[in-house]
């Protein structure tokens, strides 16, 4: 069984026979918006967005169904046509298993992809490296090195062939042929350019300003000799891309530079001059796949990348760029394979920032842009990796909050650009208001920047009002997408005000069955989307409750900074009802009535009037609300099954019925219902222990690497969500879903259950290493299928949470309002033979290497900190404690250009 193994300390890995495994693909991208996918046979696509695909847009099944791929042909009198990418009819037809004439090896790193294919019959070896260069250029580079491994010299005719789709993905099923008539094909000295006359898609018919190009040169810069710019000419009548007439027939002749052809499906067909390779001799070619905006020319790209020397320089720069991206956090445990695997987990949040949740073969939905929840989740990791630009990103992103507590669901490419929904569907995810606080709190803990809470910015405004239940008929696009006061000026409120609106509106937006927050369009589980009228999410009510309590404990720190009161929108005061009104939280109808009053006051504009509210009164109000929710969930939603098992109900369905518990068809339990009650301290210690036992009994599936999202509910649940139409054990219906499983681990660590938390994290890791089951490259999948395959790799919020949990909980390196905290929860299995485990990270702008020493592992892996030394100088600590605080000024007093060593002895 093929598997991958690391070949260096930088995360590069090697895999034999990668083409024997289906569904493998690898992402390539840069900050300029170039996004590519490449497989072991160089299938995949190349694009800069939904409306600009150079190659045919692919879903995951297309990876083995389509003939459209990057190809490089070699034809010689000794053996006929041979594809250096494995895409000839003869090579495709080889037996799916067993011996043949070719040996295929994959090597890949951050972010480059190399396939070596050696054919014993032809005596040829092809080494093909693909990468997207770091920087802003919208190009993918492909270096092909052909070597004669035989004992006789070889006469070869090389031909590169890359089909040029050259338009919007929408055109696959919307005028596919008609849009080819828009193509204007021009052959230049180095390749084929396609510039459609119009962009023919859902935006309407607009003049096109994008040029699609496939360019090439020999290693010394020599251009191709002739070209095949039209697919039907290249393949010939009755031919196809796996056996094209232009390659098979020795009489085929291409066209010369300067040729123009209009109105056909295009091909980057580049015929290079014949070469003679002596035994052991190699020859190099460089291909450039580009999506050129106005102002960037093919000649510029050839000058920049059009030789072997240029490629080598770019390759090194790209490797260095991505290595810097994952340089922190970097872990050193007793398992080098785990440490290497974590480099790929670390890069995943950056990949999701670049790709959004679209544009990879499994992620064949959406139209680009970053989802609201994805943005805030990924910023958790970015705060640990690249904290400098995150403040600006967080601040601008709060501008996507509506005054009714809902938000734009898509974040555009530019700062402050928001879209109501990618599919123009009015939908509200009830959990969206909770995530910004978690990320903001992490930022405050890392930085101590409490002034961030008082920064002012605008609110998002469109036609949707009252959490998308109503339309604002007075709004028009001409008014812009920022909330205004009645006089027309843009209204601005503090970050704190934005957070309060998100949480206070949620607190009052309750259902009448459980008096917990309405499920609305869905929560984190997108599949819980058929209970918008009466459904409730107890699971995420627990998260909002935890945020309210934490915010009430954060605000007094503003008082210590000399801030005794804050200004808030006058309309918001009605939701701060414990300040001078009696509490009536048990009455769900009264709460909804109060919320309606607020909605009416902010539906189109606000007055712009602000009132001063003391920190003390605000803390009292938030504490009262949080306490009520804690007691309500703890007492009302705890369920038992009569067999000694207990856990929290997580949902009410659209008919107002409690979802979880013992049912005639079996036990119903969700993991989400337990995660946030544990994480936020709603579950008592006794309840926490019961939850762990119940989760192990009903949700844990060792062969899948961990904990299912839910038990089998027994069929379609039309009153709850579409996910129950999925086969059980897949996606949101009972799969081992990495994101929620990792948050479960985080919750266990926070409750002092380090052994159990480690078991969850390690179970996922171990499953990903079992290639015969997981069938994936290094990294985390979105979920694991019922057969054990890692699904939807590369783009998953679980990566941010895994990184955050490992650093801040397992290794215990975290912040507390600017100070550094060391509170490790390591287990003996994570240390090397010398009893050491370390992490290199950054804090307060300083690079730190934290090394823990555990001389004698205890039976329960519970430790105290005996001593701490910074660069060899002992720091004063209290004995017998499990955590140590290092004041921020100590860290900032260190030399910024050096790596400073913190030695921590545990006992």
PDB file of N, CA and C in Angstrom, residues 437 441 444-445 450 453 496 499-500 503 542 544-561 563 615-628 630-631 634 677-682 750-751 816-817 885:
ATOM      1  N   UNK A 437     -16.513  37.484  18.827  1.00  0.00           N
ATOM      2  CA  UNK A 437     -16.033  37.731  20.177  1.00  0.00           C
ATOM      3  C   UNK A 437     -14.870  36.801  20.531  1.00  0.00           C
ATOM      4  N   UNK A 441     -11.373  38.275  21.583  1.00  0.00           N
ATOM      5  CA  UNK A 441     -10.792  37.981  22.904  1.00  0.00           C
ATOM      6  C   UNK A 441      -9.386  37.415  22.763  1.00  0.00           C
ATOM      7  N   UNK A 444      -7.151  40.346  22.090  1.00  0.00           N
ATOM      8  CA  UNK A 444      -6.908  41.137  23.296  1.00  0.00           C
ATOM      9  C   UNK A 444      -5.949  40.420  24.241  1.00  0.00           C
ATOM     10  N   UNK A 445      -6.086  39.111  24.360  1.00  0.00           N
ATOM     11  CA  UNK A 445      -5.192  38.362  25.234  1.00  0.00           C
ATOM     12  C   UNK A 445      -3.763  38.361  24.696  1.00  0.00           C
ATOM     13  N   UNK A 450      -6.738  46.865  24.808  1.00  0.00           N
ATOM     14  CA  UNK A 450      -8.134  47.098  25.176  1.00  0.00           C
ATOM     15  C   UNK A 450      -8.738  48.280  24.430  1.00  0.00           C
ATOM     16  N   UNK A 453     -11.449  47.839  21.646  1.00  0.00           N
ATOM     17  CA  UNK A 453     -12.889  47.767  21.901  1.00  0.00           C
ATOM     18  C   UNK A 453     -13.578  49.105  21.670  1.00  0.00           C
ATOM     19  N   UNK A 496     -17.020  47.476  20.720  1.00  0.00           N
ATOM     20  CA  UNK A 496     -17.804  46.974  21.850  1.00  0.00           C
ATOM     21  C   UNK A 496     -19.293  47.029  21.543  1.00  0.00           C
ATOM     22  N   UNK A 499     -20.219  44.186  19.301  1.00  0.00           N
ATOM     23  CA  UNK A 499     -20.280  42.922  20.045  1.00  0.00           C
ATOM     24  C   UNK A 499     -21.542  42.833  20.890  1.00  0.00           C
ATOM     25  N   UNK A 500     -21.888  43.926  21.543  1.00  0.00           N
ATOM     26  CA  UNK A 500     -23.102  43.925  22.365  1.00  0.00           C
ATOM     27  C   UNK A 500     -24.342  43.673  21.519  1.00  0.00           C
ATOM     28  N   UNK A 503     -24.716  40.018  20.638  1.00  0.00           N
ATOM     29  CA  UNK A 503     -25.076  39.120  21.732  1.00  0.00           C
ATOM     30  C   UNK A 503     -26.418  39.461  22.378  1.00  0.00           C
ATOM     31  N   UNK A 542     -25.380  28.046  24.411  1.00  0.00           N
ATOM     32  CA  UNK A 542     -24.324  27.885  25.414  1.00  0.00           C
ATOM     33  C   UNK A 542     -23.090  28.696  25.053  1.00  0.00           C
ATOM     34  N   UNK A 544     -23.084  31.559  23.230  1.00  0.00           N
ATOM     35  CA  UNK A 544     -23.428  32.960  23.505  1.00  0.00           C
ATOM     36  C   UNK A 544     -23.399  33.232  25.012  1.00  0.00           C
ATOM     37  N   UNK A 545     -23.894  32.276  25.807  1.00  0.00           N
ATOM     38  CA  UNK A 545     -23.891  32.457  27.258  1.00  0.00           C
ATOM     39  C   UNK A 545     -22.463  32.603  27.774  1.00  0.00           C
ATOM     40  N   UNK A 546     -21.568  31.768  27.278  1.00  0.00           N
ATOM     41  CA  UNK A 546     -20.172  31.865  27.695  1.00  0.00           C
ATOM     42  C   UNK A 546     -19.556  33.193  27.304  1.00  0.00           C
ATOM     43  N   UNK A 547     -19.894  33.670  26.115  1.00  0.00           N
ATOM     44  CA  UNK A 547     -19.374  34.965  25.682  1.00  0.00           C
ATOM     45  C   UNK A 547     -19.887  36.099  26.553  1.00  0.00           C
ATOM     46  N   UNK A 548     -21.176  36.060  26.889  1.00  0.00           N
ATOM     47  CA  UNK A 548     -21.745  37.099  27.751  1.00  0.00           C
ATOM     48  C   UNK A 548     -21.034  37.134  29.100  1.00  0.00           C
ATOM     49  N   UNK A 549     -20.812  35.954  29.675  1.00  0.00           N
ATOM     50  CA  UNK A 549     -20.127  35.915  30.968  1.00  0.00           C
ATOM     51  C   UNK A 549     -18.698  36.422  30.844  1.00  0.00           C
ATOM     52  N   UNK A 550     -18.006  36.003  29.783  1.00  0.00           N
ATOM     53  CA  UNK A 550     -16.614  36.425  29.626  1.00  0.00           C
ATOM     54  C   UNK A 550     -16.520  37.926  29.373  1.00  0.00           C
ATOM     55  N   UNK A 551     -17.443  38.460  28.583  1.00  0.00           N
ATOM     56  CA  UNK A 551     -17.450  39.897  28.329  1.00  0.00           C
ATOM     57  C   UNK A 551     -17.712  40.674  29.613  1.00  0.00           C
ATOM     58  N   UNK A 552     -18.589  40.152  30.459  1.00  0.00           N
ATOM     59  CA  UNK A 552     -18.868  40.833  31.734  1.00  0.00           C
ATOM     60  C   UNK A 552     -17.632  40.858  32.626  1.00  0.00           C
ATOM     61  N   UNK A 553     -16.749  39.881  32.454  1.00  0.00           N
ATOM     62  CA  UNK A 553     -15.517  39.840  33.248  1.00  0.00           C
ATOM     63  C   UNK A 553     -14.388  40.625  32.596  1.00  0.00           C
ATOM     64  N   UNK A 554     -14.514  40.883  31.291  1.00  0.00           N
ATOM     65  CA  UNK A 554     -13.515  41.660  30.581  1.00  0.00           C
ATOM     66  C   UNK A 554     -13.689  43.160  30.812  1.00  0.00           C
ATOM     67  N   UNK A 555     -14.932  43.615  30.844  1.00  0.00           N
ATOM     68  CA  UNK A 555     -15.197  45.052  30.889  1.00  0.00           C
ATOM     69  C   UNK A 555     -14.610  45.761  32.105  1.00  0.00           C
ATOM     70  N   UNK A 556     -14.575  45.162  33.293  1.00  0.00           N
ATOM     71  CA  UNK A 556     -13.942  45.872  34.411  1.00  0.00           C
ATOM     72  C   UNK A 556     -12.492  46.272  34.153  1.00  0.00           C
ATOM     73  N   UNK A 557     -11.820  45.604  33.230  1.00  0.00           N
ATOM     74  CA  UNK A 557     -10.452  46.003  32.906  1.00  0.00           C
ATOM     75  C   UNK A 557     -10.434  47.374  32.239  1.00  0.00           C
ATOM     76  N   UNK A 558     -11.529  47.746  31.567  1.00  0.00           N
ATOM     77  CA  UNK A 558     -11.623  49.102  31.028  1.00  0.00           C
ATOM     78  C   UNK A 558     -11.658  50.119  32.160  1.00  0.00           C
ATOM     79  N   UNK A 559     -12.353  49.768  33.240  1.00  0.00           N
ATOM     80  CA  UNK A 559     -12.392  50.669  34.402  1.00  0.00           C
ATOM     81  C   UNK A 559     -10.990  50.896  34.955  1.00  0.00           C
ATOM     82  N   UNK A 560     -10.187  49.828  34.977  1.00  0.00           N
ATOM     83  CA  UNK A 560      -8.828  49.960  35.504  1.00  0.00           C
ATOM     84  C   UNK A 560      -7.955  50.815  34.602  1.00  0.00           C
ATOM     85  N   UNK A 561      -8.413  50.982  33.360  1.00  0.00           N
ATOM     86  CA  UNK A 561      -7.711  51.866  32.428  1.00  0.00           C
ATOM     87  C   UNK A 561      -8.263  53.283  32.493  1.00  0.00           C
ATOM     88  N   UNK A 563     -11.540  54.123  32.258  1.00  0.00           N
ATOM     89  CA  UNK A 563     -12.784  54.302  31.496  1.00  0.00           C
ATOM     90  C   UNK A 563     -13.938  53.822  32.370  1.00  0.00           C
ATOM     91  N   UNK A 615     -19.763  51.364  33.091  1.00  0.00           N
ATOM     92  CA  UNK A 615     -19.230  50.009  32.991  1.00  0.00           C
ATOM     93  C   UNK A 615     -19.878  49.119  34.042  1.00  0.00           C
ATOM     94  N   UNK A 616     -20.093  49.641  35.227  1.00  0.00           N
ATOM     95  CA  UNK A 616     -20.660  48.840  36.304  1.00  0.00           C
ATOM     96  C   UNK A 616     -22.060  48.349  35.955  1.00  0.00           C
ATOM     97  N   UNK A 617     -22.891  49.232  35.387  1.00  0.00           N
ATOM     98  CA  UNK A 617     -24.245  48.819  35.019  1.00  0.00           C
ATOM     99  C   UNK A 617     -24.221  47.833  33.855  1.00  0.00           C
ATOM    100  N   UNK A 618     -23.324  48.050  32.939  1.00  0.00           N
ATOM    101  CA  UNK A 618     -23.216  47.140  31.809  1.00  0.00           C
ATOM    102  C   UNK A 618     -22.775  45.759  32.279  1.00  0.00           C
ATOM    103  N   UNK A 619     -21.819  45.706  33.182  1.00  0.00           N
ATOM    104  CA  UNK A 619     -21.364  44.432  33.728  1.00  0.00           C
ATOM    105  C   UNK A 619     -22.504  43.735  34.458  1.00  0.00           C
ATOM    106  N   UNK A 620     -23.279  44.485  35.206  1.00  0.00           N
ATOM    107  CA  UNK A 620     -24.410  43.897  35.930  1.00  0.00           C
ATOM    108  C   UNK A 620     -25.413  43.283  34.961  1.00  0.00           C
ATOM    109  N   UNK A 621     -25.702  43.987  33.896  1.00  0.00           N
ATOM    110  CA  UNK A 621     -26.681  43.493  32.930  1.00  0.00           C
ATOM    111  C   UNK A 621     -26.183  42.211  32.260  1.00  0.00           C
ATOM    112  N   UNK A 622     -24.956  42.231  31.793  1.00  0.00           N
ATOM    113  CA  UNK A 622     -24.426  41.059  31.093  1.00  0.00           C
ATOM    114  C   UNK A 622     -24.301  39.870  32.045  1.00  0.00           C
ATOM    115  N   UNK A 623     -23.906  40.135  33.277  1.00  0.00           N
ATOM    116  CA  UNK A 623     -23.788  39.048  34.253  1.00  0.00           C
ATOM    117  C   UNK A 623     -25.140  38.421  34.535  1.00  0.00           C
ATOM    118  N   UNK A 624     -26.145  39.261  34.689  1.00  0.00           N
ATOM    119  CA  UNK A 624     -27.494  38.755  34.956  1.00  0.00           C
ATOM    120  C   UNK A 624     -27.986  37.868  33.810  1.00  0.00           C
ATOM    121  N   UNK A 625     -27.772  38.306  32.592  1.00  0.00           N
ATOM    122  CA  UNK A 625     -28.196  37.520  31.428  1.00  0.00           C
ATOM    123  C   UNK A 625     -27.428  36.201  31.354  1.00  0.00           C
ATOM    124  N   UNK A 626     -26.112  36.280  31.548  1.00  0.00           N
ATOM    125  CA  UNK A 626     -25.297  35.067  31.474  1.00  0.00           C
ATOM    126  C   UNK A 626     -25.696  34.077  32.560  1.00  0.00           C
ATOM    127  N   UNK A 627     -25.887  34.562  33.780  1.00  0.00           N
ATOM    128  CA  UNK A 627     -26.261  33.674  34.877  1.00  0.00           C
ATOM    129  C   UNK A 627     -27.597  32.999  34.599  1.00  0.00           C
ATOM    130  N   UNK A 628     -28.544  33.773  34.042  1.00  0.00           N
ATOM    131  CA  UNK A 628     -29.846  33.178  33.744  1.00  0.00           C
ATOM    132  C   UNK A 628     -29.701  32.052  32.715  1.00  0.00           C
ATOM    133  N   UNK A 630     -26.982  30.258  32.030  1.00  0.00           N
ATOM    134  CA  UNK A 630     -26.258  29.129  32.613  1.00  0.00           C
ATOM    135  C   UNK A 630     -27.212  28.247  33.422  1.00  0.00           C
ATOM    136  N   UNK A 631     -27.965  28.864  34.296  1.00  0.00           N
ATOM    137  CA  UNK A 631     -28.874  28.082  35.132  1.00  0.00           C
ATOM    138  C   UNK A 631     -29.970  27.423  34.315  1.00  0.00           C
ATOM    139  N   UNK A 634     -28.386  24.475  32.327  1.00  0.00           N
ATOM    140  CA  UNK A 634     -27.912  23.439  33.243  1.00  0.00           C
ATOM    141  C   UNK A 634     -29.070  22.644  33.843  1.00  0.00           C
ATOM    142  N   UNK A 677     -21.222  23.604  26.255  1.00  0.00           N
ATOM    143  CA  UNK A 677     -21.557  23.525  27.686  1.00  0.00           C
ATOM    144  C   UNK A 677     -20.319  23.157  28.486  1.00  0.00           C
ATOM    145  N   UNK A 678     -19.453  22.313  27.917  1.00  0.00           N
ATOM    146  CA  UNK A 678     -18.179  22.005  28.569  1.00  0.00           C
ATOM    147  C   UNK A 678     -17.235  23.195  28.522  1.00  0.00           C
ATOM    148  N   UNK A 679     -17.061  23.747  27.342  1.00  0.00           N
ATOM    149  CA  UNK A 679     -16.067  24.790  27.123  1.00  0.00           C
ATOM    150  C   UNK A 679     -16.310  26.006  28.002  1.00  0.00           C
ATOM    151  N   UNK A 680     -17.572  26.344  28.224  1.00  0.00           N
ATOM    152  CA  UNK A 680     -17.906  27.577  28.936  1.00  0.00           C
ATOM    153  C   UNK A 680     -18.293  27.363  30.393  1.00  0.00           C
ATOM    154  N   UNK A 681     -18.124  26.154  30.889  1.00  0.00           N
ATOM    155  CA  UNK A 681     -18.357  25.914  32.305  1.00  0.00           C
ATOM    156  C   UNK A 681     -19.806  25.788  32.697  1.00  0.00           C
ATOM    157  N   UNK A 682     -20.705  25.613  31.745  1.00  0.00           N
ATOM    158  CA  UNK A 682     -22.108  25.375  32.090  1.00  0.00           C
ATOM    159  C   UNK A 682     -22.249  23.998  32.718  1.00  0.00           C
ATOM    160  N   UNK A 750      -9.820  22.686  28.488  1.00  0.00           N
ATOM    161  CA  UNK A 750     -10.209  23.821  29.338  1.00  0.00           C
ATOM    162  C   UNK A 750     -10.798  23.354  30.663  1.00  0.00           C
ATOM    163  N   UNK A 751     -11.418  22.177  30.661  1.00  0.00           N
ATOM    164  CA  UNK A 751     -12.003  21.653  31.906  1.00  0.00           C
ATOM    165  C   UNK A 751     -11.008  20.831  32.708  1.00  0.00           C
ATOM    166  N   UNK A 816      -2.891  36.564  28.291  1.00  0.00           N
ATOM    167  CA  UNK A 816      -3.989  37.016  29.152  1.00  0.00           C
ATOM    168  C   UNK A 816      -3.895  38.532  29.229  1.00  0.00           C
ATOM    169  N   UNK A 817      -4.654  39.188  28.361  1.00  0.00           N
ATOM    170  CA  UNK A 817      -4.672  40.647  28.270  1.00  0.00           C
ATOM    171  C   UNK A 817      -3.259  41.218  28.184  1.00  0.00           C
ATOM    172  N   UNK A 885       2.716  33.335  35.081  1.00  0.00           N
ATOM    173  CA  UNK A 885       2.485  34.556  34.314  1.00  0.00           C
ATOM    174  C   UNK A 885       3.816  35.294  34.134  1.00  0.00           C
TER     175      UNK A 885
END
